[in-house]
Amino acid sequence: MITWYGHACFKVDNVLIDPFIPNPLCNLPYDEVMDGVDVIAITHGHADHLGNAEELSKTYGVPVVANHEISVYLSDRGVEAEGMNIGGTIKINGAKLTMVKAEHSSDISPTISGGVASGFIINDRVYHAGDTGLFGDMELIGEIYAPQVALLPIGGRYTMGIDEALVAIELIYPEIVIPMHYNTFPLIEVDVMEFVKKAEALGVEVVVPNIGEPLDL
Ligand code: ZN
């Protein structure tokens, strides 16, 4: 099951990724978002991704998986956190997470480094690209992990825009694409239907989920 909570926040099976809740697209109650969640995964240190991981982890007793630097930052704040790094895989609470490259920054604050930004392969099936620009090694991600579903940023400015995401699709070649990281703020407003039309022309299925509605994928 895949549920979108706006921006880059998704629940994939029992993993909640980048819990920026509430955000301008989603103010669902924590109990609903955390229902069935056994792991929280963080792609990078920016506030719209690290989000409320600390509070949610402590309140619901769910561990956080993140890169080494973010895990140390969270551990120092009393959060149960598991560190990893790009290329590695962790199996935790019934979930399997492989951390993959992203082209982005990751500072938690101007004085606290959040290591290097990443994406995740979740349960050998779903690729959450995190915040990223286009990079050629997406072809390797497609080749090695062959994700059925790819969650790709399309909002531009801080990540890939529509045109770059279309190239990413050709590199990864998933069955299903779900756009993310758009229309949360005015700076990342795009016409999602333009993306849907152009991506479907490449032969992939594009799903634009309703906020909080679980998709049987
Ligand atoms: Zn970011």
Tab-separated table of N, CA, C and O in Angstrom, residues 1 14-15 48 66 75 169:
chain	number	residue	atom	x	y	z
A	1	MET	N	0.832	-1.196	0.000
A	1	MET	CA	0.000	0.000	0.000
A	1	MET	C	0.873	1.255	0.000
A	1	MET	O	1.900	1.308	0.663
A	14	ASN	N	4.748	-0.409	5.751
A	14	ASN	CA	4.787	0.051	7.151
A	14	ASN	C	5.885	1.082	7.405
A	14	ASN	O	6.346	1.258	8.527
A	15	VAL	N	6.311	1.745	6.331
A	15	VAL	CA	7.377	2.751	6.447
A	15	VAL	C	6.822	4.142	6.123
A	15	VAL	O	6.221	4.334	5.062
A	48	ASP	N	11.592	20.340	5.691
A	48	ASP	CA	10.387	19.819	5.036
A	48	ASP	C	10.494	18.313	4.749
A	48	ASP	O	9.624	17.741	4.079
A	66	ALA	N	17.966	6.824	9.070
A	66	ALA	CA	18.469	7.980	8.325
A	66	ALA	C	19.955	7.796	8.084
A	66	ALA	O	20.554	6.827	8.568
A	75	SER	N	19.733	10.732	17.750
A	75	SER	CA	20.078	9.958	18.959
A	75	SER	C	20.433	10.895	20.105
A	75	SER	O	20.028	10.669	21.249
A	169	ILE	N	12.470	9.029	-15.745
A	169	ILE	CA	11.601	7.886	-16.056
A	169	ILE	C	12.254	6.992	-17.106
A	169	ILE	O	12.259	5.761	-16.986
